[in-house]
Every structure is written in C-alpha cells, then in structure tokens.
N, CA, C and O of each residue as an XYZ file, in Angstrom:
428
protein
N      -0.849     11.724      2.589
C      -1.209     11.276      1.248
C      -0.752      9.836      1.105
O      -0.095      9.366      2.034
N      -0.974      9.222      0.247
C      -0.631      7.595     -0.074
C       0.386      7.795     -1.565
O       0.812      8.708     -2.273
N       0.422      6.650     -1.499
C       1.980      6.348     -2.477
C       1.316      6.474     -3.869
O       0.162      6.230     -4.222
N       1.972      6.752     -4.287
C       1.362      6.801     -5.822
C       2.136      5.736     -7.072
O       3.299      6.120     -7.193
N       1.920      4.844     -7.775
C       2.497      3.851     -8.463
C       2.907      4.459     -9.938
O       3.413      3.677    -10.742
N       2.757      5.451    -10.208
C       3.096      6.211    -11.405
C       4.876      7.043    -11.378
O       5.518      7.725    -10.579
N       5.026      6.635    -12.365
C       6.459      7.613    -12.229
C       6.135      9.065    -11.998
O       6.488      9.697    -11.002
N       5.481      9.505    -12.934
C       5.039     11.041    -12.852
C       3.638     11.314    -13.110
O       2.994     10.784    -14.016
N       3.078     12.378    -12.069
C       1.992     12.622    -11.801
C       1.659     14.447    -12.023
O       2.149     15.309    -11.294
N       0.839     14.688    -13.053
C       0.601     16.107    -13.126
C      -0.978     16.685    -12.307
O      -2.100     16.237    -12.068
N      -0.259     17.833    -12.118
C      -1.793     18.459    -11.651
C      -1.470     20.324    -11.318
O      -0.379     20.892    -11.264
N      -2.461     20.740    -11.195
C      -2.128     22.131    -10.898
C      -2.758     22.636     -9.697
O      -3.506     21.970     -8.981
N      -2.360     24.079     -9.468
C      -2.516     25.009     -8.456
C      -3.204     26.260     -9.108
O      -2.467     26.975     -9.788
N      -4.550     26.620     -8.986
C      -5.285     27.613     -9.957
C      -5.284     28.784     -8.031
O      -5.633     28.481     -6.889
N      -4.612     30.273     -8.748
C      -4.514     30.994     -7.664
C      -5.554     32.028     -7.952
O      -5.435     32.817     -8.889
N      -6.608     32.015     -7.111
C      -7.986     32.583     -7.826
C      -7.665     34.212     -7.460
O      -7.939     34.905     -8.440
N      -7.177     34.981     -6.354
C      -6.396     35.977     -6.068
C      -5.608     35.558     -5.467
O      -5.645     34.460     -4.913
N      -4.115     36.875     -5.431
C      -3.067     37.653     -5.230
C      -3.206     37.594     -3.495
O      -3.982     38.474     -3.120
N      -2.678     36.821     -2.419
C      -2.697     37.047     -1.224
C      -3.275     35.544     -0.510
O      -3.088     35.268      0.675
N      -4.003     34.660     -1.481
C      -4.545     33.988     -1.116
C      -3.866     32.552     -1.695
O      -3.976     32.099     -2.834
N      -3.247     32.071     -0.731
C      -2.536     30.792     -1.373
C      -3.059     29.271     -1.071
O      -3.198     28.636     -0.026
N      -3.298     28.954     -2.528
C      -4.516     27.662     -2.335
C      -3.340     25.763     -2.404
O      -2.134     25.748     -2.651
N      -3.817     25.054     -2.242
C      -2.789     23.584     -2.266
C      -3.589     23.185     -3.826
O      -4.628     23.544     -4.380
N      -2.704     22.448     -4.079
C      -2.455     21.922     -5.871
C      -3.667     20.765     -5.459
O      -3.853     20.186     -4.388
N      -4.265     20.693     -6.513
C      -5.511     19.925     -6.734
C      -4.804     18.411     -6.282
O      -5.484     17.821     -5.443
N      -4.004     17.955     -6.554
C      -3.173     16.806     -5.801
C      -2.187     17.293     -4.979
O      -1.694     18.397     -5.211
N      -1.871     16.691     -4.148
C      -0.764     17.133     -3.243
C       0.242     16.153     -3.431
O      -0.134     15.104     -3.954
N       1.664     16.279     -3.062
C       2.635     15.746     -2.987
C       1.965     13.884     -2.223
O       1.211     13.617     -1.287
N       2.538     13.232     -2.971
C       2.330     12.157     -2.491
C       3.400     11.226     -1.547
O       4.472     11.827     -1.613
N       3.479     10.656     -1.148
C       3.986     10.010      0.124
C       5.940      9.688     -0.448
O       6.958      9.843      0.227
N       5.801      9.234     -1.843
C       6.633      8.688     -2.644
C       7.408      9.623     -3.468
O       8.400      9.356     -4.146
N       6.815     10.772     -3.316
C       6.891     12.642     -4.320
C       8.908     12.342     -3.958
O       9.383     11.853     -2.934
N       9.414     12.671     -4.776
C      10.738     13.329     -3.887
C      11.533     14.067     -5.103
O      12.761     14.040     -5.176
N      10.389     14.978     -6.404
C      10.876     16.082     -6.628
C       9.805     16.658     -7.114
O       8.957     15.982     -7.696
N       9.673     18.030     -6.947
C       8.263     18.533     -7.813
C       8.620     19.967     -8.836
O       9.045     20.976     -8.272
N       8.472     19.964     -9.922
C       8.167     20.655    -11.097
C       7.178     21.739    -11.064
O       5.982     21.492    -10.904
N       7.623     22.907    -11.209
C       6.661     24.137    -11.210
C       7.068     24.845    -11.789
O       8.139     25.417    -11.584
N       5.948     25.091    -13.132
C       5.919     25.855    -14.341
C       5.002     27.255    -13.988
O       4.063     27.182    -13.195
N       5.261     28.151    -14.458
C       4.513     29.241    -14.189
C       3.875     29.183    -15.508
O       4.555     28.933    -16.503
N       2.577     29.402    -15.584
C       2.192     29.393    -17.329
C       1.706     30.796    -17.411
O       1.039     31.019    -18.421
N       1.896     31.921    -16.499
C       1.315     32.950    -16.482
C       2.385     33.923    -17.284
O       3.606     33.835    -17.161
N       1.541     35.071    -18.311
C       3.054     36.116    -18.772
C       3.318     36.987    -18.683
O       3.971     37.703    -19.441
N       2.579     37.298    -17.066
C       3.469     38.393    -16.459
C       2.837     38.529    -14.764
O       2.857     39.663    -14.287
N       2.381     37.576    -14.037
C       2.895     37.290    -12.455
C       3.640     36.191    -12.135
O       3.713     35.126    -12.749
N       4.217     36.545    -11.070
C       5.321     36.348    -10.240
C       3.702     34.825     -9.573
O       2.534     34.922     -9.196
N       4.500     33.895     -9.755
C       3.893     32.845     -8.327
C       4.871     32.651     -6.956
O       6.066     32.913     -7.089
N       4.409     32.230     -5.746
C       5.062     32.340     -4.772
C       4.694     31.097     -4.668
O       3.561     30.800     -5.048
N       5.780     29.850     -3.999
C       5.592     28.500     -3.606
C       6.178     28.264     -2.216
O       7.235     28.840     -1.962
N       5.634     27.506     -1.310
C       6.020     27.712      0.128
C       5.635     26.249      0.967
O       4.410     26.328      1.052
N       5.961     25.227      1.491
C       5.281     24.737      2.514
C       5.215     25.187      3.622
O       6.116     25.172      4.460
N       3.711     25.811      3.779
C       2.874     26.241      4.799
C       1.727     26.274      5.656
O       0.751     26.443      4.925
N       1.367     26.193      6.878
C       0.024     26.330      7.236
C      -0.795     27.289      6.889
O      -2.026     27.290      6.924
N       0.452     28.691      6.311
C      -0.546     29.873      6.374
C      -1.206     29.899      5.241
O      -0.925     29.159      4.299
N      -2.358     30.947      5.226
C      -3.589     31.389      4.398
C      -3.087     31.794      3.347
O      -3.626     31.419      2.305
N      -2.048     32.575      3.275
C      -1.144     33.571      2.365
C       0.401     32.797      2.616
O       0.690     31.954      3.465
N       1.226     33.389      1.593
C       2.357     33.146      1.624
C       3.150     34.552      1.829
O       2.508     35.529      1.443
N       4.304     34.794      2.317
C       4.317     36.341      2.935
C       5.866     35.998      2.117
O       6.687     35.094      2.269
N       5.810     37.086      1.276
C       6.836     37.790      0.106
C       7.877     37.298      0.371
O       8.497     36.636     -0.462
N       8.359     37.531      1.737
C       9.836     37.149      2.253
C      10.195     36.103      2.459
O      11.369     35.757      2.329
N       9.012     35.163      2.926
C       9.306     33.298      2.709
C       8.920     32.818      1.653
O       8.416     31.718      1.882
N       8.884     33.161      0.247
C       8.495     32.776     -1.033
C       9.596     32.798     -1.489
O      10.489     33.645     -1.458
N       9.477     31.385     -2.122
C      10.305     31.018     -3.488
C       9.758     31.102     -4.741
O       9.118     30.226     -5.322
N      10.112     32.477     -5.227
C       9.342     32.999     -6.322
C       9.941     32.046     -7.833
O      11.083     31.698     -8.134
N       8.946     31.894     -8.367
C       8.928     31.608     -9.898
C       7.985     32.536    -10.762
O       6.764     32.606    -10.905
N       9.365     33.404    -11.420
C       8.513     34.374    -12.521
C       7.775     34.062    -13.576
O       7.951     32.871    -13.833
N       7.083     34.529    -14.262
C       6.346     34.252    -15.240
C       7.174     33.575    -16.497
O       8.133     34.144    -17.018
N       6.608     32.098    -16.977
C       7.075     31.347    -17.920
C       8.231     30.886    -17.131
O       9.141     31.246    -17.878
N       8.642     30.488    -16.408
C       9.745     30.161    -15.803
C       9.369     28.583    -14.750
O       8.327     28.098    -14.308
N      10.692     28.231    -14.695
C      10.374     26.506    -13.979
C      11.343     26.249    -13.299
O      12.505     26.099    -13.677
N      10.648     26.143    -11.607
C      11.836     25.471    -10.761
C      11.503     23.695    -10.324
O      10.477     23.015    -10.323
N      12.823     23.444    -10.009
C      12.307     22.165     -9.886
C      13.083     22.330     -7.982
O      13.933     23.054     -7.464
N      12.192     21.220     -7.510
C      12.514     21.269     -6.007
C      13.012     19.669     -5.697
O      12.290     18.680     -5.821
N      14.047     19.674     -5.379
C      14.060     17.814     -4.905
C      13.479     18.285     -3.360
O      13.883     19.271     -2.743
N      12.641     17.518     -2.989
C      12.005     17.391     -1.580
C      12.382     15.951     -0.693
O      12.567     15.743      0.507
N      12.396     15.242     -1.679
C      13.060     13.866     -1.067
C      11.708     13.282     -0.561
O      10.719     14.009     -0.666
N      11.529     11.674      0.137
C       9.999     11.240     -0.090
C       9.888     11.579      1.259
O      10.897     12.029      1.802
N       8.731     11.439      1.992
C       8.028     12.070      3.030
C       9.338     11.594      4.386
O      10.023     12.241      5.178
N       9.224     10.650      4.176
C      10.065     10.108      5.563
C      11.301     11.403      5.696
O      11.480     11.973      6.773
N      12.124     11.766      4.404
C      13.555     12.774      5.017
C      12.601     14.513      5.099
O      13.073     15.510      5.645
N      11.267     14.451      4.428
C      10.993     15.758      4.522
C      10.705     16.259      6.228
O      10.171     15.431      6.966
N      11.093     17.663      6.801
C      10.532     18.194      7.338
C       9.071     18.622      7.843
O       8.478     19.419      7.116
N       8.574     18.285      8.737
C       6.225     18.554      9.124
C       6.996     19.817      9.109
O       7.538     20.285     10.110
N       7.027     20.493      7.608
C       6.768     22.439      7.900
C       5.329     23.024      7.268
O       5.220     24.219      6.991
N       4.197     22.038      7.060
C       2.785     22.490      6.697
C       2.496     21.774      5.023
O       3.079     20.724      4.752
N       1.792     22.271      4.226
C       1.322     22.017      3.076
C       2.215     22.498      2.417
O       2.818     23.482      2.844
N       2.520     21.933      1.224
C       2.756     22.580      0.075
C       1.509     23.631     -0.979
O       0.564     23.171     -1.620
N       1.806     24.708     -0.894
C       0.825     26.006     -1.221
C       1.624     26.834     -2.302
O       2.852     26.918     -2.334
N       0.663     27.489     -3.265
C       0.711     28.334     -4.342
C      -0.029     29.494     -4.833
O      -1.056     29.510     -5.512
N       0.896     30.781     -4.226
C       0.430     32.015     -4.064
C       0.839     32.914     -5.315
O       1.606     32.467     -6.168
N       0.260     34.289     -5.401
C       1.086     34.886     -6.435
C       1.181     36.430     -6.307
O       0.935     36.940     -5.215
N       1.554     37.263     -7.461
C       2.121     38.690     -6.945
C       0.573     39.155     -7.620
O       0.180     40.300     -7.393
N      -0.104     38.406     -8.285
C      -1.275     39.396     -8.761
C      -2.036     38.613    -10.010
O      -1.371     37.751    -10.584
N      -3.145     38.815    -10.383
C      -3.791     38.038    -11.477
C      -4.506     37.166    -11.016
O      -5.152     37.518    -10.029
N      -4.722     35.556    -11.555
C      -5.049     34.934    -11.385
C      -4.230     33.473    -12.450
O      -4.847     32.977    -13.393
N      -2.873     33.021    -12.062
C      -2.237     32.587    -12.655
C      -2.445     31.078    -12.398
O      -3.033     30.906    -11.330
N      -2.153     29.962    -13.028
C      -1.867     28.799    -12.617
C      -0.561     28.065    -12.791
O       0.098     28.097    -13.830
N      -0.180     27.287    -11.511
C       1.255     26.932    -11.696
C       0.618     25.238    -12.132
O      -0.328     24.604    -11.665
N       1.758     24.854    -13.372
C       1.316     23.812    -13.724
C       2.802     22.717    -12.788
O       3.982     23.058    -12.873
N       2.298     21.364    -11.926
C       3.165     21.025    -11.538
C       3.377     19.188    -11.694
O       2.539     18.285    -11.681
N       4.221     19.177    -11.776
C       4.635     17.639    -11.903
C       5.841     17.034    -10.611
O       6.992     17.372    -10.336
N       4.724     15.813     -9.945
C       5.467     15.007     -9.146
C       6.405     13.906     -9.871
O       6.051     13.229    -10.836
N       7.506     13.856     -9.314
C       8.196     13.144     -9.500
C       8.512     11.905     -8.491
O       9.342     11.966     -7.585
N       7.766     10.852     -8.780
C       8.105      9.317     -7.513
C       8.511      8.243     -7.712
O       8.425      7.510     -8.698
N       9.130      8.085     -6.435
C      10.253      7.205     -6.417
C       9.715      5.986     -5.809
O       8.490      6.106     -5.785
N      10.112      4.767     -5.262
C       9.968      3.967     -4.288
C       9.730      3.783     -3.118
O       9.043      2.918     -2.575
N      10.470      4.846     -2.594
C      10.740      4.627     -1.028
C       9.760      5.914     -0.789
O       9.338      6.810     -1.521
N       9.605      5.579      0.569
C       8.481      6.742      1.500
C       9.233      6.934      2.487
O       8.875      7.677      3.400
C-alpha cells in the first residue's frame, strides 16, 4: 500500500458470511501504525487476523464482541511482520467492523 497523508483514515470490512473472511475496503497503509475496530453488530462475535487464509480459524482470532472496540498498535510497515493481509471474519450474521487507521510519518 502507499503512505497516506491524513492523520486518520476510516473504512470498513462488510463480512457477507460466517467462515468467510474478506480485507477492509482500504487496507492498512504503509504509514498505519494503529488500527481501530468497532464491532457495530448486536450480537456477533467478529474475528480479526493477519492472514493469507480464506477463513480465519477460531483459535487464531482476536475476537471483538458485539459493540465492542479493540485497538491494535501494529507499528508502520517497516517493524511489522509479512504474516499475510489484514482480514475480517465473524461467528455468524453478516456484521460490519467499522475501522480507523491511525498514521504516522515514518514507514
């Protein structure tokens, strides 16, 4: 992704089914080094993961329950880990996680 010149950048993750974990209409940008995830759903569980896989599998999910908000410092691309995409799965429904990048300067 490229740098983004905005302090904060919103966008979401619409999880059309339960098993199937899709990437946020923007992705983390080069400069990202915390991201915001709101569950706006009021009553599934979302699962958040950087992954290659199709699905996110229960046991490597960092669950955020319904109405609930974690925030992740990721740090900007250069200290992150290549562990795949950032992806947004869920326990059931069709929920959307609403998320906000947070960027800094450095890449």
């Amino acid at each position: 992704m490229a740098l983004s010149n905005k302090t904060l950048v919103g966008t979401n993750a619409a999880v059309a089914s339960a098993g199937t974990a899709v990437t946020p209409t923007t992705a983390p940008f080069d400069n990202t080094h915390t991201i915001i995830v709101y569950n706006e759903d009021s009553s599934n569980t979302i699962y958040i993961a950087f992954t290659d896989d199709s699905s996110i599998p229960v046991a490597d999910a960092v669950f955020v329950p319904a109405g609930a908000t974690i925030t992740l410092a990721i740090g900007p691309k250069s200290a992150r880990p290549p562990v795949g995409a950032f992806k947004v799965d869920a326990s059931g429904g069709t929920p959307t996680a609403r998320i906000t990048y947070v960027n800094g300067t450095q890449t």
